[in-house]
PDB file of C-alpha atoms in Angstrom:
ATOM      1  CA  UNK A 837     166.705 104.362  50.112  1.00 44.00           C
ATOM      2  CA  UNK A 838     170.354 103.475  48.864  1.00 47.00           C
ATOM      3  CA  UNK A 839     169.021 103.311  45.578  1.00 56.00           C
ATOM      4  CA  UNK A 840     169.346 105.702  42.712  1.00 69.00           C
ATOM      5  CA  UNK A 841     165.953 105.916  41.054  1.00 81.00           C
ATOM      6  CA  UNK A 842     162.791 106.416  43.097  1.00 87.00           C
ATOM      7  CA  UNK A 843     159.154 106.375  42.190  1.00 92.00           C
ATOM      8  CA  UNK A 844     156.241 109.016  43.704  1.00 95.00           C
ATOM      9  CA  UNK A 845     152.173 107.957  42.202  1.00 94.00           C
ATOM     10  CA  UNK A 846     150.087 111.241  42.014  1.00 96.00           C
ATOM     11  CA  UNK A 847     146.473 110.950  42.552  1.00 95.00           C
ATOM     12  CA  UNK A 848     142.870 112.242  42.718  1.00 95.00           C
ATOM     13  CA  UNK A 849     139.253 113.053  40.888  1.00 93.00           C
ATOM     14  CA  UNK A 850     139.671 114.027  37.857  1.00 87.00           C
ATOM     15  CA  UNK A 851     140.575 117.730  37.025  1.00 86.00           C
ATOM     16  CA  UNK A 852     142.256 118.200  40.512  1.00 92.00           C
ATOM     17  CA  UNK A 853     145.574 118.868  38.630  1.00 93.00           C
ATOM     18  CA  UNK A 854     147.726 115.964  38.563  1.00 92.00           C
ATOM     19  CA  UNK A 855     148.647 116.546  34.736  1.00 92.00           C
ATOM     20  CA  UNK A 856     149.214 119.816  35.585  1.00 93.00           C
ATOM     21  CA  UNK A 857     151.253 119.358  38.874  1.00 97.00           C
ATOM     22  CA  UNK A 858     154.032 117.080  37.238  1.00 96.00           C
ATOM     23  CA  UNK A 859     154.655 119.198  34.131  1.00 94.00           C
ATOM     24  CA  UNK A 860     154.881 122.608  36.856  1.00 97.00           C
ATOM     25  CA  UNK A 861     158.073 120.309  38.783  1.00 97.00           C
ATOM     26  CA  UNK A 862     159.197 117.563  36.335  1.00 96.00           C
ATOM     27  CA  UNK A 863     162.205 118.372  34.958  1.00 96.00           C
ATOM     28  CA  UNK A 864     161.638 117.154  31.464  1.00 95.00           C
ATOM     29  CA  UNK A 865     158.412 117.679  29.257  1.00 92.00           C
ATOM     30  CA  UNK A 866     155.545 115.339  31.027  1.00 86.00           C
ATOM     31  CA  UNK A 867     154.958 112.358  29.071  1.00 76.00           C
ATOM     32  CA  UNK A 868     150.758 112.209  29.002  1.00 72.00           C
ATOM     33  CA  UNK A 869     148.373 110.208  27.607  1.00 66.00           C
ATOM     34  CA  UNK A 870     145.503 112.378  27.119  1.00 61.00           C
ATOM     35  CA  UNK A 871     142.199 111.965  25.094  1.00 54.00           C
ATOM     36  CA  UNK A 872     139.222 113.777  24.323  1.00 61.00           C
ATOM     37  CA  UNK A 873     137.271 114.127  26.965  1.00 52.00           C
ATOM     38  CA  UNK A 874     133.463 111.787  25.947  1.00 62.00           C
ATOM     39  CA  UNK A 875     131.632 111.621  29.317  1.00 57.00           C
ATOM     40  CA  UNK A 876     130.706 113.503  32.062  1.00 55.00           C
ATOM     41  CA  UNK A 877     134.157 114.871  32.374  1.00 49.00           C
ATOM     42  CA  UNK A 878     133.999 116.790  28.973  1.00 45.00           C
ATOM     43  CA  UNK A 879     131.470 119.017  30.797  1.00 53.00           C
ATOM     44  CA  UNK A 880     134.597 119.895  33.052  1.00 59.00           C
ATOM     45  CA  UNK A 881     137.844 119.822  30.618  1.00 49.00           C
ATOM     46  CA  UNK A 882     138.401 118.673  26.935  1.00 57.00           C
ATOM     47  CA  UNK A 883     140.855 116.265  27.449  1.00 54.00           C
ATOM     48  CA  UNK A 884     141.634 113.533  30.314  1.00 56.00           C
ATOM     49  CA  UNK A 885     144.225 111.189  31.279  1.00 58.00           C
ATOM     50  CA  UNK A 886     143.573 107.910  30.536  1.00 54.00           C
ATOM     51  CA  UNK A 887     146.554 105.806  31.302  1.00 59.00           C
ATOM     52  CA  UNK A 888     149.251 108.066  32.817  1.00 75.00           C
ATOM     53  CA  UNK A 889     151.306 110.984  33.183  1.00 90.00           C
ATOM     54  CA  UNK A 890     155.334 111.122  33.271  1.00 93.00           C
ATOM     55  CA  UNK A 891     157.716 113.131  34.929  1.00 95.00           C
ATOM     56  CA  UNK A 892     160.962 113.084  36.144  1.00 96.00           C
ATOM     57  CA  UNK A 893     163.225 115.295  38.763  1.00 95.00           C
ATOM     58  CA  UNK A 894     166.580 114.825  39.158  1.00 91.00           C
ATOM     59  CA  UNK A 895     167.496 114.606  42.808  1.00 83.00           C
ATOM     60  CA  UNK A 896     170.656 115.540  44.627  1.00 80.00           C
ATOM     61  CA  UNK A 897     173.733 112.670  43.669  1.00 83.00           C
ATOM     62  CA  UNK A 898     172.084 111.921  40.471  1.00 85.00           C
ATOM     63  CA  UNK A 899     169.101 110.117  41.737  1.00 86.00           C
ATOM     64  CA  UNK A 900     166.585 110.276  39.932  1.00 92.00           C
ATOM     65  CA  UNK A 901     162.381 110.678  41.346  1.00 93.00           C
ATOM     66  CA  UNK A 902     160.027 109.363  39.014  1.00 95.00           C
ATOM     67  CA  UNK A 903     156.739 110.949  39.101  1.00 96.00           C
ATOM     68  CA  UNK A 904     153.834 109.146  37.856  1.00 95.00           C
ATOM     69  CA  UNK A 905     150.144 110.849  36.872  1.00 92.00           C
ATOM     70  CA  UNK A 906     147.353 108.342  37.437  1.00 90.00           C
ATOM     71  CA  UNK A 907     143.841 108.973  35.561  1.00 83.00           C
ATOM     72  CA  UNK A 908     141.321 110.410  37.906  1.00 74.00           C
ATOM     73  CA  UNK A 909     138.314 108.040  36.443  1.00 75.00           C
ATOM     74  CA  UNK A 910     137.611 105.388  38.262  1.00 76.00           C
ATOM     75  CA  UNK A 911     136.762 103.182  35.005  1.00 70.00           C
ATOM     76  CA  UNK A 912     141.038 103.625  34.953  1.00 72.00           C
ATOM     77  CA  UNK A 913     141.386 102.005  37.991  1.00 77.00           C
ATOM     78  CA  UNK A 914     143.175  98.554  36.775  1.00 76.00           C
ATOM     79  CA  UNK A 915     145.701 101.609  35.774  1.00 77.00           C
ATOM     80  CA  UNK A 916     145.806 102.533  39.384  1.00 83.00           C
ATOM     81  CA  UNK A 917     147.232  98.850  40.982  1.00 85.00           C
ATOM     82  CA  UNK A 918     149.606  99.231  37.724  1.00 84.00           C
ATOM     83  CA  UNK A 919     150.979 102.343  38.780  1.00 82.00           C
ATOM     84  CA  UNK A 920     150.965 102.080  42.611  1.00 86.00           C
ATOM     85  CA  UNK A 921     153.899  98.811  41.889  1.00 86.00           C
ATOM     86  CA  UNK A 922     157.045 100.122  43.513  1.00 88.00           C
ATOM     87  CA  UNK A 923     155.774 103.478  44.396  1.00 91.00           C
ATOM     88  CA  UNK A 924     157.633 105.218  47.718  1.00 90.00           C
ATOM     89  CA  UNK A 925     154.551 107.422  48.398  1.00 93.00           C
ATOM     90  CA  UNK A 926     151.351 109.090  47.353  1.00 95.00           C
ATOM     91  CA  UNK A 927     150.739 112.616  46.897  1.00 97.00           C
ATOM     92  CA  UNK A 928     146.773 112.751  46.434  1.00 97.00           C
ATOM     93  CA  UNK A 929     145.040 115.709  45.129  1.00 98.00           C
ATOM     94  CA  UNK A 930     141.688 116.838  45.718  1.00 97.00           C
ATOM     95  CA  UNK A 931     139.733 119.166  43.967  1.00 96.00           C
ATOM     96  CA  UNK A 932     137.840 121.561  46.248  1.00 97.00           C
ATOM     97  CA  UNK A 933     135.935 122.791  43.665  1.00 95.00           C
ATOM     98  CA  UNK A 934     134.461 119.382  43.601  1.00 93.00           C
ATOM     99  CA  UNK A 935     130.849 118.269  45.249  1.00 93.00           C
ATOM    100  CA  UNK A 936     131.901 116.395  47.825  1.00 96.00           C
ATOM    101  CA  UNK A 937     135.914 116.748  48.047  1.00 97.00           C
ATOM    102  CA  UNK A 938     135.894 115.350  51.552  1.00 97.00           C
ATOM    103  CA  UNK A 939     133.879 112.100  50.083  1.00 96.00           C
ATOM    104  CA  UNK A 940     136.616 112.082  47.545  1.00 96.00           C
ATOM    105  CA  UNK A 941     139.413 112.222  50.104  1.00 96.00           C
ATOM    106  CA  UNK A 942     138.118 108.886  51.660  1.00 95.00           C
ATOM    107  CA  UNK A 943     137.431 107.006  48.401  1.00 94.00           C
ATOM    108  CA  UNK A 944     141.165 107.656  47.278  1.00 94.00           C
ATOM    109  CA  UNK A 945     142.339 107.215  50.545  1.00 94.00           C
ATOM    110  CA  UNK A 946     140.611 103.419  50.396  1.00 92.00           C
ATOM    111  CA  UNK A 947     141.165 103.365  47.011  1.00 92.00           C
ATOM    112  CA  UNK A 948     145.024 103.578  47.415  1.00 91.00           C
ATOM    113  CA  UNK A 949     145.039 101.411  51.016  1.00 90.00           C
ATOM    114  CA  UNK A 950     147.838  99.479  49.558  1.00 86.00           C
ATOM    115  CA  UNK A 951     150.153 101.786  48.928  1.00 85.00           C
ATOM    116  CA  UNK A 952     149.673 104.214  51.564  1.00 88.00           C
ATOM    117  CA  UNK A 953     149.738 101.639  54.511  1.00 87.00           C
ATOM    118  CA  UNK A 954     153.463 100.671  52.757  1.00 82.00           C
ATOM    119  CA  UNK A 955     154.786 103.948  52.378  1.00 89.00           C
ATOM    120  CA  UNK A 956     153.192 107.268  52.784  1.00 92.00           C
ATOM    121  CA  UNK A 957     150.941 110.063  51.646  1.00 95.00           C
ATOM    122  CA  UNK A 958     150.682 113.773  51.829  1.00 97.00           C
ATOM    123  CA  UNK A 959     147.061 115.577  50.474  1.00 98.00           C
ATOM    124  CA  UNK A 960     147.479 118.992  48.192  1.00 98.00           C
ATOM    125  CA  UNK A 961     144.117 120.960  48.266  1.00 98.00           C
ATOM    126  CA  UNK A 962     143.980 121.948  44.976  1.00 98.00           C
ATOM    127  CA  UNK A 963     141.205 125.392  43.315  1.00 95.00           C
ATOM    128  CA  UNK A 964     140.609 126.346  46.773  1.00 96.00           C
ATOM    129  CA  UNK A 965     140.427 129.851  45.041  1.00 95.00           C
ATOM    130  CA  UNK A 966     137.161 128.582  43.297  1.00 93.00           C
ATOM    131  CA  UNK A 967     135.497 127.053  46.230  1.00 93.00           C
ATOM    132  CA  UNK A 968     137.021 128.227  49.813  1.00 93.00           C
ATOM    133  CA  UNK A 969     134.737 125.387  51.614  1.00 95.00           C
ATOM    134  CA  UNK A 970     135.397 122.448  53.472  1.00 96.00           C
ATOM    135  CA  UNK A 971     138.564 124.372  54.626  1.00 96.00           C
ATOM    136  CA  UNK A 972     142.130 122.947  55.157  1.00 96.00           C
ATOM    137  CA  UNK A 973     140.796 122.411  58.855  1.00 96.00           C
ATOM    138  CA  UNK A 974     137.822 120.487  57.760  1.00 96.00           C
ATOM    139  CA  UNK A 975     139.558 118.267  56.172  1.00 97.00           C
ATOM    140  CA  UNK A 976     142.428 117.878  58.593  1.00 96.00           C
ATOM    141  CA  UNK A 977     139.449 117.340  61.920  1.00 96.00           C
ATOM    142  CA  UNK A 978     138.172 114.853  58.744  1.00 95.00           C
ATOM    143  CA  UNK A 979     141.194 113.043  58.624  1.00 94.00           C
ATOM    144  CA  UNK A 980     141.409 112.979  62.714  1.00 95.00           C
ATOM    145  CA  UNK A 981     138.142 111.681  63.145  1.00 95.00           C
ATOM    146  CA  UNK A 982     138.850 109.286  60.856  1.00 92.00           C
ATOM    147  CA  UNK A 983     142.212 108.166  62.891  1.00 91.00           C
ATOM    148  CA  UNK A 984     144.717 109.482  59.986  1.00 91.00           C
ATOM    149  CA  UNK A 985     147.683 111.928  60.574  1.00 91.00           C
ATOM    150  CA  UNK A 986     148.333 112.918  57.558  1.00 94.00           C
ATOM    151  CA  UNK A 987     149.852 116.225  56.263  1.00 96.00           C
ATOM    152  CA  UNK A 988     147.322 118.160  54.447  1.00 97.00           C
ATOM    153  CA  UNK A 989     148.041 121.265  52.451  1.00 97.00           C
ATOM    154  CA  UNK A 990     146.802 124.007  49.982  1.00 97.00           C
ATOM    155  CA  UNK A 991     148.243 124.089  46.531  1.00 98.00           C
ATOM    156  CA  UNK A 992     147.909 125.420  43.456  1.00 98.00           C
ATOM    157  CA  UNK A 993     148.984 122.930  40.485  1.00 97.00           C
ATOM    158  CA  UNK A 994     150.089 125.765  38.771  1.00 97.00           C
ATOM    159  CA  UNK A 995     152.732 126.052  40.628  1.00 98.00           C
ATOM    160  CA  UNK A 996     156.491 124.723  40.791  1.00 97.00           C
ATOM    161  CA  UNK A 997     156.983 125.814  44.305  1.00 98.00           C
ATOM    162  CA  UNK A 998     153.638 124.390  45.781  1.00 98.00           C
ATOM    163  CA  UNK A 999     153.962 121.070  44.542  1.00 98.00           C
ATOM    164  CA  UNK A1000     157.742 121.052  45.540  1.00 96.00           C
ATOM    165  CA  UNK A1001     156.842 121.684  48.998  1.00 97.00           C
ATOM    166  CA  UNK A1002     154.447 118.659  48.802  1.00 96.00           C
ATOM    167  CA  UNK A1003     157.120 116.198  47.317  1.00 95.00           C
ATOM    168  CA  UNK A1004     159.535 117.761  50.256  1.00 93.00           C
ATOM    169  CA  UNK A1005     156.749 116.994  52.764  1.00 95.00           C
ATOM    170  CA  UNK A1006     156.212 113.550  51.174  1.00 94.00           C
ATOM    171  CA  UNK A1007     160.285 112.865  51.019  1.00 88.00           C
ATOM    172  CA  UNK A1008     160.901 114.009  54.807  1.00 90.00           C
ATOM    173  CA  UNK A1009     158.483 111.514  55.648  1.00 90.00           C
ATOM    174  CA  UNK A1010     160.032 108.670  54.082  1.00 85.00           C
ATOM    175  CA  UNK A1011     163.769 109.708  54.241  1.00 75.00           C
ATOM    176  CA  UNK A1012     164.926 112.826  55.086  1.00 63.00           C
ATOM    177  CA  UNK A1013     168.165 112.655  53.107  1.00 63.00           C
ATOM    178  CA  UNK A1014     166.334 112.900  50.109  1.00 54.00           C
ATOM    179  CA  UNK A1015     166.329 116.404  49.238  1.00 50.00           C
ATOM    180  CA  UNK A1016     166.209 117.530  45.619  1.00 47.00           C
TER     181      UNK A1016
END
């Protein structure tokens, strides 16, 4: 990873935080291209991505880690294969607030094959304060079961020190002399 400016896709359902997770460790004000919320999803939040989110972190030598929100819908998806080009590695989200956040994990795991099999991909847990169940272990003896190692952690979008710990995860993974 000699080079200078790096690229990291976020992730996941809609309203699992992705927005929220790059403006809480971007290092500039998120670039987002929200809209009102028309469909099902305005029952859950008034506005949704629907092309992208920005951020940016400046990383230790003056490389730079480009963070990049994709929109949970999956009418977006074209926006998806757009984003994934050049990506080092996926950090998915997953709402556990959701119905069926463990039927989400494996559609976004398929979903994002691609990128994943190329590089790598660490799994925040996000509102597990709204809805304690399937539990980090549920999803981990998922994720076994389904002959994935992948790390697996609780997070709260919210916050700067969460999500940092999931880009460090993701990082160590793919080069552990990138360290912010």
């Amino acid at each position: 990873m000699a080079d200078a400016e790096h690229k990291i896709m976020f992730a996941g359902p809609v309203g699992a935080g992705k927005t929220t997770a790059i403006g809480a460790i971007s290092d500039i004000p998120v670039v987002a291209t929200e809209a009102r919320a028309t469909d099902a999803v305005a029952m859950r939040k008034d506005r949704t991505t629907v092309a992208m989110d920005y951020g940016l972190i400046m990383l230790d030598g003056g490389r730079k880690l480009h963070l990049y929100g994709t929109p949970g819908q999956e009418r977006f998806r074209f926006m998806w294969d757009i984003l994934a080009t050049g990506s080092l590695g996926l950090v998915l989200l997953m709402d556990n607030a959701r119905p069926d956040p463990l039927a989400d994990l494996r559609f976004y795991l398929d979903a994002f094959k691609g990128v994943i099999t190329g590089t790598a991909v660490v799994v925040g847990v996000t509102r597990t304060d709204m809805q304690p169940r399937p539990s980090i272990a549920a999803y981990q003896a998922w994720a076994l079961a389904h002959g994935l190692r992948i790390p697996i952690l609780t997070v709260d979008a919210r916050s700067r020190e969460d999500i940092a710990t999931l880009l460090k995860v993701l990082l160590a993974m793919l080069d552990p002399s990138l360290r912010r």
